[in-house]
Coordinates of C-alpha atoms and ligand atoms in Angstrom, one line a residue:
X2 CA 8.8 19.8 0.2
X3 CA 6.4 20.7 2.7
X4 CA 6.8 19.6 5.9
X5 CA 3.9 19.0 8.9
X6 CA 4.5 22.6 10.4
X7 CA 4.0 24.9 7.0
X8 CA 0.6 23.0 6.6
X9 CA -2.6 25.1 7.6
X10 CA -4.5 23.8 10.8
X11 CA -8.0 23.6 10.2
X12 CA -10.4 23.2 13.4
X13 CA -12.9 21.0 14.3
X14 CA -16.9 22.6 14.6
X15 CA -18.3 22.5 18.1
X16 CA -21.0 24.6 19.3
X17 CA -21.4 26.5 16.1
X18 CA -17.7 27.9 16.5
X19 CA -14.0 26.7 14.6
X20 CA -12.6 24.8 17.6
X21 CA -9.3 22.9 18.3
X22 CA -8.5 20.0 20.3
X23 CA -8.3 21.1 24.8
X24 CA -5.1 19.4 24.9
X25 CA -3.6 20.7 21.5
X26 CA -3.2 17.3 19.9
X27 CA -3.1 17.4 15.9
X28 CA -3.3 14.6 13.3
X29 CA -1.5 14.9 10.2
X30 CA -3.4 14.4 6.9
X31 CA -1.8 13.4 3.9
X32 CA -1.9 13.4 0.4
X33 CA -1.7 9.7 -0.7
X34 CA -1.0 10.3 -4.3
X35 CA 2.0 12.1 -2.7
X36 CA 3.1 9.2 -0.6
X37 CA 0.8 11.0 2.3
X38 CA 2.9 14.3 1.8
X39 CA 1.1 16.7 4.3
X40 CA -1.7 18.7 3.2
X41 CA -3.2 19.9 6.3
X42 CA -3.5 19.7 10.2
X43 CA -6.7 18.6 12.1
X44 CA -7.5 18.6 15.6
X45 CA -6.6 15.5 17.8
X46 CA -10.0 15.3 19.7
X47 CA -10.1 13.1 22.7
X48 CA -13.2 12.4 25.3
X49 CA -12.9 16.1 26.8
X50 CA -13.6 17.3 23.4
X51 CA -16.0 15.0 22.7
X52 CA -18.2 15.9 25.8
X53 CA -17.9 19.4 24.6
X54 CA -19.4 18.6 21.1
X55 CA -22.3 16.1 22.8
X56 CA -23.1 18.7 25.5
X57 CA -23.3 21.6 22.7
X58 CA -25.7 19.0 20.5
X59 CA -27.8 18.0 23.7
X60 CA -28.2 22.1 24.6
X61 CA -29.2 22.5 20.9
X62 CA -31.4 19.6 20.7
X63 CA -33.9 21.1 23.4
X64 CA -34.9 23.7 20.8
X65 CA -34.1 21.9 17.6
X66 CA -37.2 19.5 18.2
X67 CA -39.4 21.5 17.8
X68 CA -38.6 23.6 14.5
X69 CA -41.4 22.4 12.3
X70 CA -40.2 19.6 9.9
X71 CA -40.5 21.8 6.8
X72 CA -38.5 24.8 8.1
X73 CA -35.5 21.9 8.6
X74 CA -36.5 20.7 5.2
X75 CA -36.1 24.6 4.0
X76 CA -32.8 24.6 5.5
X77 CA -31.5 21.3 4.1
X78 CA -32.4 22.8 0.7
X79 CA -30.5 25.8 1.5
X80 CA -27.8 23.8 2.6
X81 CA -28.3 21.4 -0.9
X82 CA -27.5 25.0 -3.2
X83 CA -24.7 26.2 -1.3
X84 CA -23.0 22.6 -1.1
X85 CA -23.4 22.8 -5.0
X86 CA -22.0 25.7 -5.1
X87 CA -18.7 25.0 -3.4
X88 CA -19.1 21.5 -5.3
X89 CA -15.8 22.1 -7.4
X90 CA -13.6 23.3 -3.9
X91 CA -15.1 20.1 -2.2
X92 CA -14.1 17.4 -5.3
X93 CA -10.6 18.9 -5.6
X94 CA -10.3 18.7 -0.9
X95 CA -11.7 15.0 -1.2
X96 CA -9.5 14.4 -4.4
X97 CA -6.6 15.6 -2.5
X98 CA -6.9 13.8 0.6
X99 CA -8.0 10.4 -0.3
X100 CA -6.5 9.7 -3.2
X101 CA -10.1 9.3 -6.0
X102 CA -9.8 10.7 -9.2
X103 CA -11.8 14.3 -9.6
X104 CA -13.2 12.9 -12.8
X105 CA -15.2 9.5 -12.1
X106 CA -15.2 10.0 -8.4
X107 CA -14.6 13.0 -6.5
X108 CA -16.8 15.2 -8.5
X109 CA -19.8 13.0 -8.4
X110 CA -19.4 12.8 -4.8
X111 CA -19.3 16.3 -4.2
X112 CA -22.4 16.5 -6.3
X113 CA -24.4 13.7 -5.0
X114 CA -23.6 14.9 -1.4
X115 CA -25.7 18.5 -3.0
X116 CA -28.2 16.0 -4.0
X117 CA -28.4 14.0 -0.5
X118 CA -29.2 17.4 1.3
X119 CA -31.6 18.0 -1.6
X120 CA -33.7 14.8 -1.4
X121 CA -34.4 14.9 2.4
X122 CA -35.0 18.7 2.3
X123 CA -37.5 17.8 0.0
X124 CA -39.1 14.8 1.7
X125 CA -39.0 16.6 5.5
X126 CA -42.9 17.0 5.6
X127 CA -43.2 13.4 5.5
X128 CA -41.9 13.0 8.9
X129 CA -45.6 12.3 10.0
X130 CA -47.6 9.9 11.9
X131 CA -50.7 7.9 11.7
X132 CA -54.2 7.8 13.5
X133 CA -55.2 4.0 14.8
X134 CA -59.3 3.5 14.6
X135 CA -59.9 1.7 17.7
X136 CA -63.4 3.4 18.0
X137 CA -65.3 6.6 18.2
X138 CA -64.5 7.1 22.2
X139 CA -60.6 7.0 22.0
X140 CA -58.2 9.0 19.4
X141 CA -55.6 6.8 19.2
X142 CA -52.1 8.5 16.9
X143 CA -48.8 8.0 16.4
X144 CA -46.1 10.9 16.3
X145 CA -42.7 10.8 15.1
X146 CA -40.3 12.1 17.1
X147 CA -36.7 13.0 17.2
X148 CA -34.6 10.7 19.1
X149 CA -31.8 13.3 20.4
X150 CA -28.2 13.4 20.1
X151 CA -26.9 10.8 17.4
X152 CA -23.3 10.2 17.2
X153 CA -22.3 9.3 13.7
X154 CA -19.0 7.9 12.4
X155 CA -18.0 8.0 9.1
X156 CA -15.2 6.3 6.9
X157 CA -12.9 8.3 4.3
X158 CA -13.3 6.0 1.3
X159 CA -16.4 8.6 0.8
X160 CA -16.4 10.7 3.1
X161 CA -18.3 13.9 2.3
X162 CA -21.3 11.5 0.6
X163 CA -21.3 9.5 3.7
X164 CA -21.3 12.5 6.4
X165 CA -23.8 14.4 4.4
X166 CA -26.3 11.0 4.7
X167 CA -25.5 11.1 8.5
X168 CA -26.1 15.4 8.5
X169 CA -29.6 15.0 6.5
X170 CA -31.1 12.1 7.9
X171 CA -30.3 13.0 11.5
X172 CA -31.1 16.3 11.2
X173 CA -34.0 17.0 8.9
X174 CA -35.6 14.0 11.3
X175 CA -35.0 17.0 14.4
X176 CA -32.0 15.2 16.1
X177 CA -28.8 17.2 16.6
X178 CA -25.8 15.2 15.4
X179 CA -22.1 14.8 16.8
X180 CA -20.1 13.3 13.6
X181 CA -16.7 11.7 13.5
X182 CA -15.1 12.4 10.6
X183 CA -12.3 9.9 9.5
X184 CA -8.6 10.8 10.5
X185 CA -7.8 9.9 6.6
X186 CA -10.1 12.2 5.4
X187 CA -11.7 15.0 7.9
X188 CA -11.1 18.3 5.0
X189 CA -14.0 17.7 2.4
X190 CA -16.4 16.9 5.8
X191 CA -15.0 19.9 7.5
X192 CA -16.0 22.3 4.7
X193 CA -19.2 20.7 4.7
X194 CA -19.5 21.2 8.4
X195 CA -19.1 24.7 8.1
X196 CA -21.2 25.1 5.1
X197 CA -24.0 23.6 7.4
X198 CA -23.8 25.7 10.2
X199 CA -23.8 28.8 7.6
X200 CA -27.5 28.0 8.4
X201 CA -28.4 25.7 11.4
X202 CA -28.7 27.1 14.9
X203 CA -25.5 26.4 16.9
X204 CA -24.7 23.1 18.0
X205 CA -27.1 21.3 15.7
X206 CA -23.9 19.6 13.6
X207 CA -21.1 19.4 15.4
X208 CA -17.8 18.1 13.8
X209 CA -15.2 16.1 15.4
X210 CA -11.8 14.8 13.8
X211 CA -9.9 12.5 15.7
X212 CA -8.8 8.9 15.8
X213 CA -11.4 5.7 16.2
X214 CA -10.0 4.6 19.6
X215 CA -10.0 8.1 20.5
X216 CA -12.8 10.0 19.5
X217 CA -14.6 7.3 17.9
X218 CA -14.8 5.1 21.0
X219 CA -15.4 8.3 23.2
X220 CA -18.2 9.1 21.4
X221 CA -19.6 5.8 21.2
X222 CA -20.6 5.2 24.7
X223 CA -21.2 9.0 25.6
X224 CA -24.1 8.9 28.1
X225 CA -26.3 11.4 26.4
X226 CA -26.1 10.1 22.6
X227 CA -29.0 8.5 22.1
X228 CA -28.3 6.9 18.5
X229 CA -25.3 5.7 17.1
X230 CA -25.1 5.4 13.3
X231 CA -21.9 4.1 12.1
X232 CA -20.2 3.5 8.2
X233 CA -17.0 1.6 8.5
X234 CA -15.6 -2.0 9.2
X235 CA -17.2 -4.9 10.6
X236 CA -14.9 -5.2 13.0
X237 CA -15.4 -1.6 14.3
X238 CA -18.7 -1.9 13.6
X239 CA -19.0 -4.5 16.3
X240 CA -18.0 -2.8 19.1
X241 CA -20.6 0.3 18.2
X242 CA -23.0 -2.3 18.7
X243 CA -21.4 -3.7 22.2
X244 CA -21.1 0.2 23.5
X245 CA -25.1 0.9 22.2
X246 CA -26.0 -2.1 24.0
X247 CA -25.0 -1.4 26.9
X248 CA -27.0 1.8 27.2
X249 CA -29.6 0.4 24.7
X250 CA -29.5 2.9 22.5
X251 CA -30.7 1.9 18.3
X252 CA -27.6 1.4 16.2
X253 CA -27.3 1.6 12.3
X254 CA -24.1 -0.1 10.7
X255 CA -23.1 0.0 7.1
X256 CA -20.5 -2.6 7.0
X257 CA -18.3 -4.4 4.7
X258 CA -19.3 -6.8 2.1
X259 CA -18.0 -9.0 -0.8
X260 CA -21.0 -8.5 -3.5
X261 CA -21.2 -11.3 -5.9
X262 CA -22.0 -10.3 -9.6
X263 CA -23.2 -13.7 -11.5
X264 CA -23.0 -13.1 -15.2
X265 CA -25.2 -15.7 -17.2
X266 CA -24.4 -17.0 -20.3
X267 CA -26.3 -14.7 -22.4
X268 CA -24.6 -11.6 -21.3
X269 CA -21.6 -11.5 -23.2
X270 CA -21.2 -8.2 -24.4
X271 CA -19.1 -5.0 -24.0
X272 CA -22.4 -3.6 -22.1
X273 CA -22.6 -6.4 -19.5
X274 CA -18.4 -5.8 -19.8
X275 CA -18.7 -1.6 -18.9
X276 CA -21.3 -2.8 -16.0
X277 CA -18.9 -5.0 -14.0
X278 CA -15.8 -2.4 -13.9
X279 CA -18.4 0.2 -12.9
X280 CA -19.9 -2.8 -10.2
X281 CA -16.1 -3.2 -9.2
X282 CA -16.1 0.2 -8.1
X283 CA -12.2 0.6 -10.2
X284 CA -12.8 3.9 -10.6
X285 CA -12.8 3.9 -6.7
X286 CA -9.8 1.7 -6.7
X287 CA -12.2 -0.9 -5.6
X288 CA -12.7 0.9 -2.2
X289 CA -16.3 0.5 -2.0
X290 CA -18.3 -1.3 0.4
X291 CA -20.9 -2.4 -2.5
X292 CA -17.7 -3.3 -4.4
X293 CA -19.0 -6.7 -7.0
X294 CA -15.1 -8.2 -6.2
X295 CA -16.8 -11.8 -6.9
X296 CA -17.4 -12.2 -10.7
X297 CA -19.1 -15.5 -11.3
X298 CA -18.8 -15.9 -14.8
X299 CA -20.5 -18.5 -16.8
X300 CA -17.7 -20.8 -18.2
X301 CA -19.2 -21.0 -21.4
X302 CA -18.2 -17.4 -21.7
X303 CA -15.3 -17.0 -19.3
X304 CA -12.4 -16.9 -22.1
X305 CA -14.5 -14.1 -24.7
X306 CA -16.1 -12.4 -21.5
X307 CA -12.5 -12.0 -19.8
X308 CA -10.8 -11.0 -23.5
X309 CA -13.4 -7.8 -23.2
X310 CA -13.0 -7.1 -19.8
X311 CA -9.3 -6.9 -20.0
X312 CA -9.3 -4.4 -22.7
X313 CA -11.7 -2.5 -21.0
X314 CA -9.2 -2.3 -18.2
X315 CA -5.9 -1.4 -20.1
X316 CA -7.7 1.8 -21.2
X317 CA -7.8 3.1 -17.6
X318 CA -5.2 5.6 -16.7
X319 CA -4.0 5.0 -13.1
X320 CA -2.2 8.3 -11.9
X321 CA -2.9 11.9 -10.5
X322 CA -6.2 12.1 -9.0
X323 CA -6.6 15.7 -10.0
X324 CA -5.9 15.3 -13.2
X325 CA -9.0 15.4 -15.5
X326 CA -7.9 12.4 -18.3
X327 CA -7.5 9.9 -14.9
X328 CA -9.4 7.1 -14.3
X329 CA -8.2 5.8 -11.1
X330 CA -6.3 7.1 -8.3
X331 CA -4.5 6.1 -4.9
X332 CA -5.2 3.8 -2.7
X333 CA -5.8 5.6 0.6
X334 CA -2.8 5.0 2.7
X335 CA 0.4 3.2 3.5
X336 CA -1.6 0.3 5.8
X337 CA -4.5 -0.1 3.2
X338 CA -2.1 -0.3 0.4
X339 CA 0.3 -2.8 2.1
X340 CA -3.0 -4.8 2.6
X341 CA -4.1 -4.9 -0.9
X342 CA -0.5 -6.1 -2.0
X343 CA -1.2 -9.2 0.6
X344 CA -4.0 -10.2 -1.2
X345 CA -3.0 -9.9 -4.2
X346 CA 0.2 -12.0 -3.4
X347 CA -1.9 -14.6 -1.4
X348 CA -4.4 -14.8 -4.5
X349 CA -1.7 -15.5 -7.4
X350 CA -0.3 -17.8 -5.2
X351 CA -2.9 -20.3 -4.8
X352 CA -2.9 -22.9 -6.6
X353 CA -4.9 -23.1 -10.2
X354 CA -5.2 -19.7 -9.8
X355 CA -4.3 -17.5 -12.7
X356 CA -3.4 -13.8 -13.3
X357 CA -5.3 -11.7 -15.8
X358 CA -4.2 -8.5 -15.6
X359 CA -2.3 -6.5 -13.2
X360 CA -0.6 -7.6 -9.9
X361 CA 1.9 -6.2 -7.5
X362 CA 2.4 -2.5 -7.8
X363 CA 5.1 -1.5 -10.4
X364 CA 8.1 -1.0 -9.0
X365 CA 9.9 2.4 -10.6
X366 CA 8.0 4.5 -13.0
X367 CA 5.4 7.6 -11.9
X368 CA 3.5 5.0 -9.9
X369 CA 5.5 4.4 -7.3
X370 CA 5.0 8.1 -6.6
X371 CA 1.7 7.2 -4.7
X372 CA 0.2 4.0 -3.4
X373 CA -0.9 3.2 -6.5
X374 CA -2.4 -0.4 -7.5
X375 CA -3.7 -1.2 -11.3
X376 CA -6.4 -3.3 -11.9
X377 CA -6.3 -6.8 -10.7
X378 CA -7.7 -9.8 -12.6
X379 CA -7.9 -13.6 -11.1
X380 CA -9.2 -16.1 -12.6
X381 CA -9.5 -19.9 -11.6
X382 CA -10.5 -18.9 -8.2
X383 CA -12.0 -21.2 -5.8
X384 CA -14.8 -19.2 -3.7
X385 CA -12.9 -20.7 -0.5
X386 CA -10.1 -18.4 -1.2
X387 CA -9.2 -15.6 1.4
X388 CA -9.1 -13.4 -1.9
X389 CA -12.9 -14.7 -2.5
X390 CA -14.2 -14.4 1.1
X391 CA -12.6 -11.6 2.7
X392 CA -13.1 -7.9 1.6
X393 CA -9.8 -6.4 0.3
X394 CA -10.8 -2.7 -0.5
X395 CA -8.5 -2.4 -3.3
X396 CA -8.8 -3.2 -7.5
X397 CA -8.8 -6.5 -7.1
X398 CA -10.7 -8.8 -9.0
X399 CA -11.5 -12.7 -8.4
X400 CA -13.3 -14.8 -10.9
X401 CA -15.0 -17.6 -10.4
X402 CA -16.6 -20.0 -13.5
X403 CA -19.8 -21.6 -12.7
X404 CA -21.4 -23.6 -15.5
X405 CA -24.4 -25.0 -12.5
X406 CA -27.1 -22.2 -11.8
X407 CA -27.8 -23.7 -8.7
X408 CA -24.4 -24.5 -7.3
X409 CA -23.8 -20.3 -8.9
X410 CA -26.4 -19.4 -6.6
X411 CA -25.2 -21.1 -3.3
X412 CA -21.8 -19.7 -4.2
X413 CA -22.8 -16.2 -4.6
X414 CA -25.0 -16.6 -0.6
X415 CA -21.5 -18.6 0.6
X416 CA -20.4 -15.6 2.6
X417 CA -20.7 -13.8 5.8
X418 CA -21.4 -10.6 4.0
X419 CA -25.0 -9.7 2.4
X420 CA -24.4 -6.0 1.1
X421 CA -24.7 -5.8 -2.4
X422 CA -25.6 -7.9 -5.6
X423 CA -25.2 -7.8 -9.1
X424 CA -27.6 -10.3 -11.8
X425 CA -26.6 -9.9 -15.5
X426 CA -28.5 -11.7 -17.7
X427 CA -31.4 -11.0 -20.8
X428 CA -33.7 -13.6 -19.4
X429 CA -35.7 -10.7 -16.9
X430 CA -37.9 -14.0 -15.3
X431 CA -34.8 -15.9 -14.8
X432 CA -32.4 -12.8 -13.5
X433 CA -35.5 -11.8 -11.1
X434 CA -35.3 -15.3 -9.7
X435 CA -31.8 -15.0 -9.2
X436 CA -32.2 -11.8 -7.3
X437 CA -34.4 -13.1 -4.7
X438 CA -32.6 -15.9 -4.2
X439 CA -29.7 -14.1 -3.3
X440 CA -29.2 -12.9 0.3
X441 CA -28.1 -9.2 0.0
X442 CA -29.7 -6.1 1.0
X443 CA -29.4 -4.4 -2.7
X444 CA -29.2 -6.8 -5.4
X445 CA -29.3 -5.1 -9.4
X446 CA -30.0 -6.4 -12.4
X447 CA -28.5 -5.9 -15.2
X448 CA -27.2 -2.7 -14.0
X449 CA -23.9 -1.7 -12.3
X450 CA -23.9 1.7 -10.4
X451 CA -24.3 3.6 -7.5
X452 CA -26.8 3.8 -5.1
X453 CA -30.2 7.0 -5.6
X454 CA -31.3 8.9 -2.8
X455 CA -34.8 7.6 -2.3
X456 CA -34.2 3.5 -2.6
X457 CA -33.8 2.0 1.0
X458 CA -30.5 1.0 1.3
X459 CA -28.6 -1.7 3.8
X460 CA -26.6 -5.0 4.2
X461 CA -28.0 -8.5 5.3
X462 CA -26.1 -10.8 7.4
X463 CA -22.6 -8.9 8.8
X464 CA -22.9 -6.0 6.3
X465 CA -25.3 -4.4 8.9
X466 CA -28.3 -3.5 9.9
X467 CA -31.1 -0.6 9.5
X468 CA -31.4 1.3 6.0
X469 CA -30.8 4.3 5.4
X470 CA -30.3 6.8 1.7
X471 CA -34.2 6.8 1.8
X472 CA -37.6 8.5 3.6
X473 CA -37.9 5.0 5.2
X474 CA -34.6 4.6 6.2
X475 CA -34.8 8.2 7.9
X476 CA -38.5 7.5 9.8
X477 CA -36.9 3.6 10.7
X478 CA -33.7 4.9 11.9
X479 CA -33.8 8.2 13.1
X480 CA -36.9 8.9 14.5
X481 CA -39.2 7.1 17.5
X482 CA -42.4 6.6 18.0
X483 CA -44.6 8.0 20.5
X484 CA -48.4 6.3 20.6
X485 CA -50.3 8.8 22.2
X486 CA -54.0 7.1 23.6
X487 CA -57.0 9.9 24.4
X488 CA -59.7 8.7 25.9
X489 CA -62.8 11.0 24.3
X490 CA -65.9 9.3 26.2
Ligands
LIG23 P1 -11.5 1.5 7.7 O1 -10.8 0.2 7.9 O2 -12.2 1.6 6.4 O3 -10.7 2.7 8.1 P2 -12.8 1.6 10.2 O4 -14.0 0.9 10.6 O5 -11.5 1.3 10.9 O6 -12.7 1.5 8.7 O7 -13.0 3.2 10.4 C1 -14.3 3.8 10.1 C2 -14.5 4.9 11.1 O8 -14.5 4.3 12.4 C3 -13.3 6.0 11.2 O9 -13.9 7.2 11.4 C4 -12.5 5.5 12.4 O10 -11.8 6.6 13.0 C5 -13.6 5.0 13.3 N1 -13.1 4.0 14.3 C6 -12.1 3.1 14.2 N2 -12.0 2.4 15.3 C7 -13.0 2.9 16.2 C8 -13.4 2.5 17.5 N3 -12.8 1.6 18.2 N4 -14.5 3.1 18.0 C9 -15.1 4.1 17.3 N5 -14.8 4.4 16.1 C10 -13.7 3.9 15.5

């Protein structure tokens, strides 16, 4: 077995250059399929590394602000063909070190992160500004201007999709960008860092790995970032905002949620079936933030809709994420796992409540060689539960039958969280009515993927705040306005 020392050491990016940690600190990462068996070494950056990597992003930024936005838009779509290029090397690093299956997951993400770099490449010329008519003797315009150096912290339940919507927005938009990657899973970010820098000027992307209270924190109340944009827990998320404001600087947070999906009566069917578990994110072993973990299903339906949903279910293989037949993977780590297995122990032991499918881990057998959990169904749930209010990040399921649309709908807003929503029902007036009604920052109807790069995306309530995957989210929350007033008479 290989132990900590054989593994290969792979630096941080600072200034354009492979750097490690001043005082020689290194994190181990793991292979959680393997029971974390080691994989690789990364830097253990603390604040004397993370002044570095700000001071090489300030330096960079003075010259960075003023490339034309199409020449950083021609770069991000240089950077868009090689990233698809390496795709396959990036699905089988971000396979490898967190755990999602190449097939469903890792792949996709790899490829959509190609895509990311693609989209805002595309849109950079956009970055413009407006003219105000407030008479023939004044010329009155906005610009849009870069804001400076944005530190930007990113989780590892997608990592390289995540850091390449911090990289393009930030950058295409003229800022230079300091970017934490998650000490669970820094390898697929890291190539992608040095893919980047293949073609930006030094300093522009700088790469950090290290842990939150560490680097995270360091970087978070660094003097010269100007913008903090941050992907991770509420909790955490809530001291970004406390360090930003006390240097009132703009903050973006992607935080947790617990998306409702209400399925109405007239949705009984395998397709409606398909588009929860792909809502459910099981495929991600539930570790999604936009996760649908609370099915409201019509109880007219509950027993036939459940019957489908079950055997959907069975049929996913749980196992090695880098095998191509698997459907699901690891859960992410020891902690994470251990977490899940609360909930699930806490939910089956309420009372009323009733198990579908699933439940603790197995306890011998090939699954036991990772922190693996299969899919999770309960049913009977009150929407008071901690399994129906907190977010567990893990394939757990909690249904609740509704049979009152209006009692559905104050069920599905009962929750500190507004991320995502999920509407599935034929009746287009009656689903639209739904989706307004419900107070999340994405709802979909009928329909149960991913988010598109283009369509503005962002939670309500403690999910967050600003948008970002989108033109608008870039010009909202990476750029600043600058009114400029001349007076012509
Ligand atoms: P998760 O529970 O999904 O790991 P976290 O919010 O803890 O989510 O982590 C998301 C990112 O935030 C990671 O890169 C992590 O290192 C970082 N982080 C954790 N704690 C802090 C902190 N106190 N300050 C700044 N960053 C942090």
């Amino acid at each position: 077995m290989t132990t900590q020392e054989e593994v290969q050491l792979v630096p941080m990016l600072v200034g354009g250059e492979p750097t490690l940690a001043k005082a020689g600190g290194t994190i181990s990462v793991g292979n959680p399929a393997r029971l974390n068996r080691p994989i690789a070494k990364v830097p253990r950056a603390l604040e004397d590394d993370v002044n570095t990597a700000v001071q090489a992003a300030y330096t960079a930024f003075q010259s960075w602000r003023r490339v034309q936005p199409r020449e950083r838009g021609r770069i991000m779509l240089r950077i868009a063909d090689a990233m698809e290029a390496a795709a396959e090397e990036i699905a089988v690093l971000i396979a490898t070190e967190t755990g999602n299956a190449l097939a469903p997951q890792s792949r996709p993400e790899a490829k959509g992160a190609a895509d990311v770099f693609r989209y805002f490449g595309g849109v950079a010329g956009e970055l413009k500004g407006e003219t105000v008519p407030l008479g023939e003797d004044l010329l009155v315009y906005n610009r849009r201007e870069p804001i400076g150096v944005v530190g930007g912290i990113i989780p590892w339940n997608s990592p390289v999709l995540l850091g390449a919507l911090k990289i393009a927005m930030s950058v295409t938009a003229g800022n230079t960008l300091v970017l934490k990657a998650a000490e669970d899973a820094p390898l697929g970010v890291l190539r992608m860092g040095n893919i980047c820098n293949d073609f930006l000027p030094p300093g522009v992307l700088n790469v950090l790995t290290g842990y939150g209270e560490e680097a995270g924190a360091a970087l978070a109340v660094h003097p010269l970032v100007r913008k903090l944009s941050f992907t991770g827990s509420t909790e955490v998320g809530k001291s970004i905002m406390h360090a930003a404001a006390d240097r009132i600087v703009p903050v973006s947070l992607e935080l947790g949620g617990k998306s409702p999906v209400v399925v109405y009566p007239d949705s009984d069917n395998d397709t409606v079936v398909q588009g929860v578990v792909a809502g459910m994110r099981f495929t991600r072993q539930g570790q999604s933030c936009t996760a649908g973990s609370r099915l409201f299903l019509h109880e007219s339906i509950h027993d036939s809709f459940l019957e489908k949903l079950v055997s959907k279910l069975q049929a996913l293989k749980v196992g090695d994420p880098l095998d191509e037949a698997t459907d699901m993977g690891s859960i992410i780590n020891q902690k994470q796992f251990d977490r899940v297995c609360q909930y699930i122990e806490d939910g089956i032991g309420q009372s009323g409540a009733e198990l579908v499918l699933g439940g603790m881990p197995p306890q011998n057998g090939p699954l036991t060689e990772g922190y693996y959990v299969t899919p999770t169904v309960i049913t009977r749930a009150n929407n008071d539960w901690r399994v129906a209010r907190e977010e567990i990040f893990g394939p757990v399921l909690v249904v609740v039958p509704w049979s009152d649309e209006e009692e559905v709908l104050r069920m599905a807003n009962d929750s500190h969280y507004g991320l995502a929503a999920y509407v599935w029902c034929q009746n287009i007036k009656q689903a639209l009515n739904a989706a307004h009604r419900i107070d999340s920052g994405w709802v979909q109807v009928n329909r149960g993927l991913g988010q598109i790069p283009g369509h503005s995306y962002g939670g309500f309530k403690m999910s967050g705040m600003g948008r970002e995957f989108s033109l608008e989210g870039m010009l909202d929350s990476f750029t600043q306005r600058k009114s400029v007033t001349v007076n012509l008479a």
